[in-house]
JSON list of C-alpha atoms in Angstrom, two decimals:
[
{"chain": "Q", "resi": 207, "resn": "MET", "atom": "CA", "xyz": [-28.86, -8.13, 38.73]},
{"chain": "Q", "resi": 208, "resn": "SER", "atom": "CA", "xyz": [-26.69, -11.00, 37.51]},
{"chain": "Q", "resi": 209, "resn": "ALA", "atom": "CA", "xyz": [-22.91, -10.89, 37.56]},
{"chain": "Q", "resi": 210, "resn": "GLY", "atom": "CA", "xyz": [-21.54, -8.77, 34.77]},
{"chain": "Q", "resi": 211, "resn": "GLU", "atom": "CA", "xyz": [-24.92, -7.23, 33.89]},
{"chain": "Q", "resi": 212, "resn": "GLY", "atom": "CA", "xyz": [-24.82, -3.46, 33.65]},
{"chain": "Q", "resi": 213, "resn": "VAL", "atom": "CA", "xyz": [-21.04, -3.42, 33.84]},
{"chain": "Q", "resi": 214, "resn": "VAL", "atom": "CA", "xyz": [-19.52, -1.23, 31.17]},
{"chain": "Q", "resi": 215, "resn": "GLU", "atom": "CA", "xyz": [-16.06, -2.15, 30.03]},
{"chain": "Q", "resi": 216, "resn": "PRO", "atom": "CA", "xyz": [-13.77, 0.86, 29.74]},
{"chain": "Q", "resi": 217, "resn": "ALA", "atom": "CA", "xyz": [-12.81, 1.80, 26.19]},
{"chain": "Q", "resi": 218, "resn": "PRO", "atom": "CA", "xyz": [-9.26, 0.88, 25.30]},
{"chain": "Q", "resi": 219, "resn": "ARG", "atom": "CA", "xyz": [-6.92, 3.77, 25.85]},
{"chain": "Q", "resi": 220, "resn": "PRO", "atom": "CA", "xyz": [-5.62, 5.34, 22.68]},
{"chain": "Q", "resi": 221, "resn": "LYS", "atom": "CA", "xyz": [-1.92, 4.88, 22.09]},
{"chain": "Q", "resi": 222, "resn": "ARG", "atom": "CA", "xyz": [0.32, 7.71, 23.16]},
{"chain": "Q", "resi": 223, "resn": "ALA", "atom": "CA", "xyz": [1.85, 9.81, 20.41]},
{"chain": "Q", "resi": 224, "resn": "ASP", "atom": "CA", "xyz": [5.35, 8.44, 21.06]},
{"chain": "Q", "resi": 225, "resn": "ALA", "atom": "CA", "xyz": [4.04, 4.84, 20.96]},
{"chain": "Q", "resi": 226, "resn": "LEU", "atom": "CA", "xyz": [2.37, 5.56, 17.62]},
{"chain": "Q", "resi": 227, "resn": "ARG", "atom": "CA", "xyz": [5.59, 7.09, 16.27]},
{"chain": "Q", "resi": 228, "resn": "ASN", "atom": "CA", "xyz": [7.55, 4.05, 17.44]},
{"chain": "Q", "resi": 229, "resn": "GLN", "atom": "CA", "xyz": [5.08, 1.70, 15.78]},
{"chain": "Q", "resi": 230, "resn": "GLN", "atom": "CA", "xyz": [5.25, 3.73, 12.52]},
{"chain": "Q", "resi": 231, "resn": "ALA", "atom": "CA", "xyz": [9.05, 3.57, 12.64]},
{"chain": "Q", "resi": 232, "resn": "LEU", "atom": "CA", "xyz": [8.90, -0.22, 13.09]},
{"chain": "Q", "resi": 233, "resn": "LEU", "atom": "CA", "xyz": [6.54, -0.54, 10.11]},
{"chain": "Q", "resi": 234, "resn": "GLU", "atom": "CA", "xyz": [8.78, 1.62, 7.92]},
{"chain": "Q", "resi": 235, "resn": "ALA", "atom": "CA", "xyz": [11.84, -0.40, 8.95]},
{"chain": "Q", "resi": 236, "resn": "ALA", "atom": "CA", "xyz": [10.06, -3.69, 8.30]},
{"chain": "Q", "resi": 237, "resn": "ALA", "atom": "CA", "xyz": [8.85, -2.48, 4.89]},
{"chain": "Q", "resi": 238, "resn": "ALA", "atom": "CA", "xyz": [12.40, -1.48, 3.91]},
{"chain": "Q", "resi": 239, "resn": "VAL", "atom": "CA", "xyz": [13.83, -4.82, 5.06]},
{"chain": "Q", "resi": 240, "resn": "PHE", "atom": "CA", "xyz": [11.07, -6.75, 3.27]},
{"chain": "Q", "resi": 241, "resn": "VAL", "atom": "CA", "xyz": [12.00, -4.97, 0.03]},
{"chain": "Q", "resi": 242, "resn": "THR", "atom": "CA", "xyz": [15.63, -6.05, 0.21]},
{"chain": "Q", "resi": 243, "resn": "ALA", "atom": "CA", "xyz": [15.41, -9.39, 2.05]},
{"chain": "Q", "resi": 244, "resn": "GLY", "atom": "CA", "xyz": [11.80, -10.57, 1.69]},
{"chain": "Q", "resi": 245, "resn": "VAL", "atom": "CA", "xyz": [9.13, -11.17, 4.29]},
{"chain": "Q", "resi": 246, "resn": "GLU", "atom": "CA", "xyz": [11.10, -14.04, 5.83]},
{"chain": "Q", "resi": 247, "resn": "ALA", "atom": "CA", "xyz": [13.92, -11.65, 6.82]},
{"chain": "Q", "resi": 248, "resn": "PRO", "atom": "CA", "xyz": [15.16, -12.14, 10.39]},
{"chain": "Q", "resi": 249, "resn": "ILE", "atom": "CA", "xyz": [13.33, -10.05, 12.96]},
{"chain": "Q", "resi": 250, "resn": "ARG", "atom": "CA", "xyz": [16.73, -8.94, 14.29]},
{"chain": "Q", "resi": 251, "resn": "ALA", "atom": "CA", "xyz": [17.41, -7.25, 10.90]},
{"chain": "Q", "resi": 252, "resn": "ILE", "atom": "CA", "xyz": [14.19, -5.27, 11.22]},
{"chain": "Q", "resi": 253, "resn": "ALA", "atom": "CA", "xyz": [14.98, -4.41, 14.84]},
{"chain": "Q", "resi": 254, "resn": "ALA", "atom": "CA", "xyz": [18.48, -3.24, 13.89]},
{"chain": "Q", "resi": 255, "resn": "ARG", "atom": "CA", "xyz": [17.12, -1.02, 11.12]},
{"chain": "Q", "resi": 256, "resn": "ALA", "atom": "CA", "xyz": [14.52, 0.45, 13.50]},
{"chain": "Q", "resi": 257, "resn": "GLY", "atom": "CA", "xyz": [17.10, 0.90, 16.26]},
{"chain": "Q", "resi": 258, "resn": "VAL", "atom": "CA", "xyz": [15.17, -1.21, 18.79]},
{"chain": "Q", "resi": 259, "resn": "GLY", "atom": "CA", "xyz": [15.44, -4.63, 20.37]},
{"chain": "Q", "resi": 260, "resn": "THR", "atom": "CA", "xyz": [13.60, -7.64, 18.99]},
{"chain": "Q", "resi": 261, "resn": "ALA", "atom": "CA", "xyz": [11.42, -7.69, 22.12]},
{"chain": "Q", "resi": 262, "resn": "THR", "atom": "CA", "xyz": [10.00, -4.31, 21.09]},
{"chain": "Q", "resi": 263, "resn": "ILE", "atom": "CA", "xyz": [8.91, -5.74, 17.74]},
{"chain": "Q", "resi": 264, "resn": "TYR", "atom": "CA", "xyz": [7.33, -8.77, 19.38]},
{"chain": "Q", "resi": 265, "resn": "ARG", "atom": "CA", "xyz": [5.53, -6.53, 21.88]},
{"chain": "Q", "resi": 266, "resn": "HIS", "atom": "CA", "xyz": [3.85, -4.68, 18.98]},
{"chain": "Q", "resi": 267, "resn": "PHE", "atom": "CA", "xyz": [3.56, -7.66, 16.61]},
{"chain": "Q", "resi": 268, "resn": "PRO", "atom": "CA", "xyz": [3.50, -11.03, 18.44]},
{"chain": "Q", "resi": 269, "resn": "THR", "atom": "CA", "xyz": [3.76, -13.08, 15.21]},
{"chain": "Q", "resi": 270, "resn": "ARG", "atom": "CA", "xyz": [5.40, -12.62, 11.82]},
{"chain": "Q", "resi": 271, "resn": "ALA", "atom": "CA", "xyz": [1.92, -12.70, 10.26]},
{"chain": "Q", "resi": 272, "resn": "ASP", "atom": "CA", "xyz": [0.88, -9.78, 12.50]},
{"chain": "Q", "resi": 273, "resn": "LEU", "atom": "CA", "xyz": [3.90, -7.81, 11.28]},
{"chain": "Q", "resi": 274, "resn": "ILE", "atom": "CA", "xyz": [3.31, -8.64, 7.61]},
{"chain": "Q", "resi": 275, "resn": "ILE", "atom": "CA", "xyz": [-0.36, -7.64, 7.83]},
{"chain": "Q", "resi": 276, "resn": "ALA", "atom": "CA", "xyz": [0.52, -4.40, 9.63]},
{"chain": "Q", "resi": 277, "resn": "VAL", "atom": "CA", "xyz": [3.19, -3.50, 7.05]},
{"chain": "Q", "resi": 278, "resn": "TYR", "atom": "CA", "xyz": [0.83, -4.23, 4.18]},
{"chain": "Q", "resi": 279, "resn": "ARG", "atom": "CA", "xyz": [-1.96, -2.14, 5.70]},
{"chain": "Q", "resi": 280, "resn": "HIS", "atom": "CA", "xyz": [0.48, 0.67, 6.48]},
{"chain": "Q", "resi": 281, "resn": "GLN", "atom": "CA", "xyz": [1.68, 0.72, 2.87]},
{"chain": "Q", "resi": 282, "resn": "VAL", "atom": "CA", "xyz": [-1.87, 0.65, 1.49]},
{"chain": "Q", "resi": 283, "resn": "GLU", "atom": "CA", "xyz": [-2.91, 3.47, 3.84]},
{"chain": "Q", "resi": 284, "resn": "GLY", "atom": "CA", "xyz": [0.00, 5.60, 2.69]},
{"chain": "Q", "resi": 285, "resn": "LEU", "atom": "CA", "xyz": [-1.01, 5.07, -0.93]},
{"chain": "Q", "resi": 286, "resn": "ALA", "atom": "CA", "xyz": [-4.67, 5.77, -0.15]},
{"chain": "Q", "resi": 287, "resn": "GLN", "atom": "CA", "xyz": [-3.83, 9.04, 1.61]},
{"chain": "Q", "resi": 288, "resn": "ALA", "atom": "CA", "xyz": [-1.50, 10.12, -1.19]},
{"chain": "Q", "resi": 289, "resn": "GLY", "atom": "CA", "xyz": [-4.34, 10.37, -3.73]},
{"chain": "Q", "resi": 290, "resn": "PRO", "atom": "CA", "xyz": [-6.28, 13.26, -2.17]},
{"chain": "Q", "resi": 291, "resn": "ALA", "atom": "CA", "xyz": [-3.03, 14.97, -1.15]},
{"chain": "Q", "resi": 292, "resn": "LEU", "atom": "CA", "xyz": [-1.74, 14.85, -4.73]},
{"chain": "Q", "resi": 293, "resn": "LEU", "atom": "CA", "xyz": [-5.05, 16.18, -6.07]},
{"chain": "Q", "resi": 294, "resn": "ALA", "atom": "CA", "xyz": [-4.80, 19.11, -3.67]},
{"chain": "Q", "resi": 295, "resn": "THR", "atom": "CA", "xyz": [-1.18, 19.99, -4.52]},
{"chain": "Q", "resi": 296, "resn": "SER", "atom": "CA", "xyz": [-0.55, 18.99, -8.14]},
{"chain": "Q", "resi": 297, "resn": "THR", "atom": "CA", "xyz": [-0.75, 21.41, -11.04]},
{"chain": "Q", "resi": 298, "resn": "THR", "atom": "CA", "xyz": [-3.47, 19.37, -12.77]},
{"chain": "Q", "resi": 299, "resn": "PRO", "atom": "CA", "xyz": [-5.61, 16.33, -11.97]},
{"chain": "Q", "resi": 300, "resn": "TYR", "atom": "CA", "xyz": [-3.75, 14.40, -14.68]},
{"chain": "Q", "resi": 301, "resn": "ALA", "atom": "CA", "xyz": [-0.44, 15.24, -12.98]},
{"chain": "Q", "resi": 302, "resn": "ALA", "atom": "CA", "xyz": [-1.89, 13.98, -9.68]},
{"chain": "Q", "resi": 303, "resn": "LEU", "atom": "CA", "xyz": [-3.05, 10.76, -11.39]},
{"chain": "Q", "resi": 304, "resn": "ALA", "atom": "CA", "xyz": [0.35, 10.19, -12.99]},
{"chain": "Q", "resi": 305, "resn": "GLN", "atom": "CA", "xyz": [2.16, 10.75, -9.67]},
{"chain": "Q", "resi": 306, "resn": "TRP", "atom": "CA", "xyz": [-0.22, 8.45, -7.84]},
{"chain": "Q", "resi": 307, "resn": "ILE", "atom": "CA", "xyz": [0.23, 5.71, -10.44]},
{"chain": "Q", "resi": 308, "resn": "ASP", "atom": "CA", "xyz": [4.00, 6.13, -10.00]},
{"chain": "Q", "resi": 309, "resn": "LEU", "atom": "CA", "xyz": [3.55, 5.51, -6.26]},
{"chain": "Q", "resi": 310, "resn": "PHE", "atom": "CA", "xyz": [1.32, 2.54, -7.09]},
{"chain": "Q", "resi": 311, "resn": "VAL", "atom": "CA", "xyz": [4.12, 1.13, -9.26]},
{"chain": "Q", "resi": 312, "resn": "ASP", "atom": "CA", "xyz": [6.54, 1.52, -6.32]},
{"chain": "Q", "resi": 313, "resn": "PHE", "atom": "CA", "xyz": [4.07, -0.38, -4.15]},
{"chain": "Q", "resi": 314, "resn": "LEU", "atom": "CA", "xyz": [3.61, -3.19, -6.69]},
{"chain": "Q", "resi": 315, "resn": "VAL", "atom": "CA", "xyz": [7.26, -3.59, -7.67]},
{"chain": "Q", "resi": 316, "resn": "THR", "atom": "CA", "xyz": [8.69, -3.48, -4.16]},
{"chain": "Q", "resi": 317, "resn": "LYS", "atom": "CA", "xyz": [6.00, -5.57, -2.48]},
{"chain": "Q", "resi": 318, "resn": "HIS", "atom": "CA", "xyz": [6.37, -8.80, -4.45]},
{"chain": "Q", "resi": 319, "resn": "GLY", "atom": "CA", "xyz": [7.30, -10.64, -1.23]},
{"chain": "Q", "resi": 320, "resn": "LEU", "atom": "CA", "xyz": [4.09, -9.44, 0.34]},
{"chain": "Q", "resi": 321, "resn": "ALA", "atom": "CA", "xyz": [2.17, -10.45, -2.78]},
{"chain": "Q", "resi": 322, "resn": "ALA", "atom": "CA", "xyz": [3.53, -14.00, -2.52]},
{"chain": "Q", "resi": 323, "resn": "VAL", "atom": "CA", "xyz": [2.41, -14.21, 1.10]},
{"chain": "Q", "resi": 324, "resn": "LEU", "atom": "CA", "xyz": [-1.04, -12.96, 0.17]},
{"chain": "Q", "resi": 325, "resn": "ARG", "atom": "CA", "xyz": [-1.37, -15.83, -2.32]},
{"chain": "Q", "resi": 326, "resn": "SER", "atom": "CA", "xyz": [-0.50, -18.33, 0.41]},
{"chain": "Q", "resi": 327, "resn": "ASP", "atom": "CA", "xyz": [-2.98, -20.73, 1.97]},
{"chain": "Q", "resi": 328, "resn": "ASP", "atom": "CA", "xyz": [-2.73, -18.97, 5.33]},
{"chain": "Q", "resi": 329, "resn": "SER", "atom": "CA", "xyz": [-6.24, -17.75, 6.14]},
{"chain": "Q", "resi": 330, "resn": "CYS", "atom": "CA", "xyz": [-4.96, -14.86, 8.26]},
{"chain": "Q", "resi": 331, "resn": "PHE", "atom": "CA", "xyz": [-4.14, -13.03, 5.00]},
{"chain": "Q", "resi": 332, "resn": "ASP", "atom": "CA", "xyz": [-7.52, -13.60, 3.31]},
{"chain": "Q", "resi": 333, "resn": "ALA", "atom": "CA", "xyz": [-9.01, -10.18, 4.05]},
{"chain": "Q", "resi": 334, "resn": "LEU", "atom": "CA", "xyz": [-6.02, -8.18, 2.81]},
{"chain": "Q", "resi": 335, "resn": "HIS", "atom": "CA", "xyz": [-6.90, -8.33, -0.89]},
{"chain": "Q", "resi": 336, "resn": "ASP", "atom": "CA", "xyz": [-10.37, -6.97, -0.17]},
{"chain": "Q", "resi": 337, "resn": "TYR", "atom": "CA", "xyz": [-8.81, -4.32, 2.05]},
{"chain": "Q", "resi": 338, "resn": "PHE", "atom": "CA", "xyz": [-6.43, -3.36, -0.78]},
{"chain": "Q", "resi": 339, "resn": "LEU", "atom": "CA", "xyz": [-9.29, -3.00, -3.27]},
{"chain": "Q", "resi": 340, "resn": "GLY", "atom": "CA", "xyz": [-11.60, -1.30, -0.78]},
{"chain": "Q", "resi": 341, "resn": "ARG", "atom": "CA", "xyz": [-9.03, 1.38, 0.03]},
{"chain": "Q", "resi": 342, "resn": "LEU", "atom": "CA", "xyz": [-7.38, 1.95, -3.36]},
{"chain": "Q", "resi": 343, "resn": "VAL", "atom": "CA", "xyz": [-10.11, 1.56, -5.99]},
{"chain": "Q", "resi": 344, "resn": "PRO", "atom": "CA", "xyz": [-12.04, 4.60, -4.65]},
{"chain": "Q", "resi": 345, "resn": "VAL", "atom": "CA", "xyz": [-8.83, 6.68, -4.63]},
{"chain": "Q", "resi": 346, "resn": "CYS", "atom": "CA", "xyz": [-8.06, 5.73, -8.22]},
{"chain": "Q", "resi": 347, "resn": "ALA", "atom": "CA", "xyz": [-11.69, 6.48, -9.14]},
{"chain": "Q", "resi": 348, "resn": "GLU", "atom": "CA", "xyz": [-11.45, 9.95, -7.60]},
{"chain": "Q", "resi": 349, "resn": "LEU", "atom": "CA", "xyz": [-8.25, 10.71, -9.52]},
{"chain": "Q", "resi": 350, "resn": "LEU", "atom": "CA", "xyz": [-9.69, 9.42, -12.80]},
{"chain": "Q", "resi": 351, "resn": "ALA", "atom": "CA", "xyz": [-12.91, 11.37, -12.32]},
{"chain": "Q", "resi": 352, "resn": "ALA", "atom": "CA", "xyz": [-11.03, 14.62, -11.60]},
{"chain": "Q", "resi": 353, "resn": "ALA", "atom": "CA", "xyz": [-8.81, 14.19, -14.66]},
{"chain": "Q", "resi": 354, "resn": "ALA", "atom": "CA", "xyz": [-11.81, 13.31, -16.87]},
{"chain": "Q", "resi": 355, "resn": "GLU", "atom": "CA", "xyz": [-13.79, 16.29, -15.57]},
{"chain": "Q", "resi": 356, "resn": "ALA", "atom": "CA", "xyz": [-10.83, 18.53, -16.42]},
{"chain": "Q", "resi": 357, "resn": "GLY", "atom": "CA", "xyz": [-10.94, 17.14, -19.98]},
{"chain": "Q", "resi": 358, "resn": "GLU", "atom": "CA", "xyz": [-7.48, 15.60, -19.66]},
{"chain": "Q", "resi": 359, "resn": "ILE", "atom": "CA", "xyz": [-8.36, 11.90, -20.04]},
{"chain": "Q", "resi": 360, "resn": "ARG", "atom": "CA", "xyz": [-11.15, 9.74, -21.41]},
{"chain": "Q", "resi": 361, "resn": "SER", "atom": "CA", "xyz": [-14.22, 9.57, -19.21]},
{"chain": "Q", "resi": 362, "resn": "ASP", "atom": "CA", "xyz": [-14.95, 5.86, -19.74]},
{"chain": "Q", "resi": 363, "resn": "LEU", "atom": "CA", "xyz": [-12.04, 4.44, -17.75]},
{"chain": "Q", "resi": 364, "resn": "GLU", "atom": "CA", "xyz": [-12.79, 2.11, -14.86]},
{"chain": "Q", "resi": 365, "resn": "PRO", "atom": "CA", "xyz": [-10.44, 2.36, -11.85]},
{"chain": "Q", "resi": 366, "resn": "LEU", "atom": "CA", "xyz": [-10.09, -1.39, -11.45]},
{"chain": "Q", "resi": 367, "resn": "GLU", "atom": "CA", "xyz": [-9.13, -1.86, -15.10]},
{"chain": "Q", "resi": 368, "resn": "VAL", "atom": "CA", "xyz": [-6.51, 0.88, -14.81]},
{"chain": "Q", "resi": 369, "resn": "MET", "atom": "CA", "xyz": [-5.09, -0.67, -11.64]},
{"chain": "Q", "resi": 370, "resn": "ARG", "atom": "CA", "xyz": [-5.07, -4.14, -13.21]},
{"chain": "Q", "resi": 371, "resn": "GLY", "atom": "CA", "xyz": [-3.39, -2.77, -16.32]},
{"chain": "Q", "resi": 372, "resn": "VAL", "atom": "CA", "xyz": [-0.64, -1.21, -14.22]},
{"chain": "Q", "resi": 373, "resn": "GLY", "atom": "CA", "xyz": [-0.40, -4.38, -12.13]},
{"chain": "Q", "resi": 374, "resn": "ASN", "atom": "CA", "xyz": [0.01, -6.56, -15.22]},
{"chain": "Q", "resi": 375, "resn": "LEU", "atom": "CA", "xyz": [2.78, -4.30, -16.54]},
{"chain": "Q", "resi": 376, "resn": "CYS", "atom": "CA", "xyz": [4.55, -4.58, -13.18]},
{"chain": "Q", "resi": 377, "resn": "ALA", "atom": "CA", "xyz": [4.21, -8.36, -12.93]},
{"chain": "Q", "resi": 378, "resn": "GLY", "atom": "CA", "xyz": [7.49, -9.13, -14.70]},
{"chain": "Q", "resi": 379, "resn": "ALA", "atom": "CA", "xyz": [9.51, -6.36, -13.07]},
{"chain": "Q", "resi": 380, "resn": "THR", "atom": "CA", "xyz": [11.55, -8.54, -10.74]},
{"chain": "Q", "resi": 381, "resn": "SER", "atom": "CA", "xyz": [11.91, -11.67, -12.86]},
{"chain": "Q", "resi": 382, "resn": "SER", "atom": "CA", "xyz": [13.20, -10.35, -16.15]},
{"chain": "Q", "resi": 383, "resn": "HIS", "atom": "CA", "xyz": [16.47, -8.52, -16.73]},
{"chain": "Q", "resi": 384, "resn": "GLY", "atom": "CA", "xyz": [16.06, -5.44, -18.86]},
{"chain": "Q", "resi": 385, "resn": "TYR", "atom": "CA", "xyz": [12.34, -5.23, -18.21]},
{"chain": "Q", "resi": 386, "resn": "ASP", "atom": "CA", "xyz": [11.48, -1.69, -17.18]},
{"chain": "Q", "resi": 387, "resn": "ALA", "atom": "CA", "xyz": [7.97, -1.72, -15.75]},
{"chain": "Q", "resi": 388, "resn": "ARG", "atom": "CA", "xyz": [8.08, 1.96, -14.84]},
{"chain": "Q", "resi": 389, "resn": "ARG", "atom": "CA", "xyz": [8.84, 2.96, -18.45]},
{"chain": "Q", "resi": 390, "resn": "LEU", "atom": "CA", "xyz": [5.99, 0.82, -19.78]},
{"chain": "Q", "resi": 391, "resn": "VAL", "atom": "CA", "xyz": [3.61, 2.27, -17.19]},
{"chain": "Q", "resi": 392, "resn": "GLU", "atom": "CA", "xyz": [4.67, 5.77, -18.30]},
{"chain": "Q", "resi": 393, "resn": "PHE", "atom": "CA", "xyz": [3.58, 4.84, -21.84]},
{"chain": "Q", "resi": 394, "resn": "PHE", "atom": "CA", "xyz": [0.32, 3.49, -20.44]},
{"chain": "Q", "resi": 395, "resn": "VAL", "atom": "CA", "xyz": [-0.36, 6.67, -18.45]},
{"chain": "Q", "resi": 396, "resn": "ALA", "atom": "CA", "xyz": [0.51, 8.86, -21.45]},
{"chain": "Q", "resi": 397, "resn": "GLY", "atom": "CA", "xyz": [-2.02, 6.84, -23.47]},
{"chain": "Q", "resi": 398, "resn": "LEU", "atom": "CA", "xyz": [-4.79, 7.83, -21.06]},
{"chain": "Q", "resi": 399, "resn": "ARG", "atom": "CA", "xyz": [-4.51, 11.46, -22.14]},
{"chain": "Q", "resi": 400, "resn": "LEU", "atom": "CA", "xyz": [-6.90, 12.95, -24.64]},
{"chain": "Q", "resi": 401, "resn": "PRO", "atom": "CA", "xyz": [-5.20, 14.54, -27.66]},
{"chain": "Q", "resi": 402, "resn": "ARG", "atom": "CA", "xyz": [-4.98, 18.31, -27.41]}
]
């Protein structure tokens, strides 16, 4: 038998619960700092908000790109998990859809710094757009289908066109004074309803 043949590498150990909580806290702190100061915010500002040293952040996320990708994925996962939870707890599927779109607006309006990074030439961010679509389009589709089946909205709506419509309404939210993206999205969501 040659060297290395038949040797089984041990599976990586899962992170301990406290390590996972610490990492989640770092991601939440980074997301909050990115909203107010952008993705180029000093690591020490993120560390201070999380109540840890900068070495702790670098231990979890060796580069700024690693941190940005992790924050983006964390935010997308939260939005993806919110869809089924809202369907299970809301009074109607339309109410769940409206609440989810409101969360989607929060994501779009507060993540403009992340969006700028994703449009950069840095190849390490290339897969994030596909990840975003792969995780969120099915959630939007599920919400639309439930609301259509309940007779609350039209049945010919495509999830990607709804998400793009919301995205386009949110595009000017940070650059124009007096532009209220959330209010316009509320009109858009109200327009999805079938007349009663």
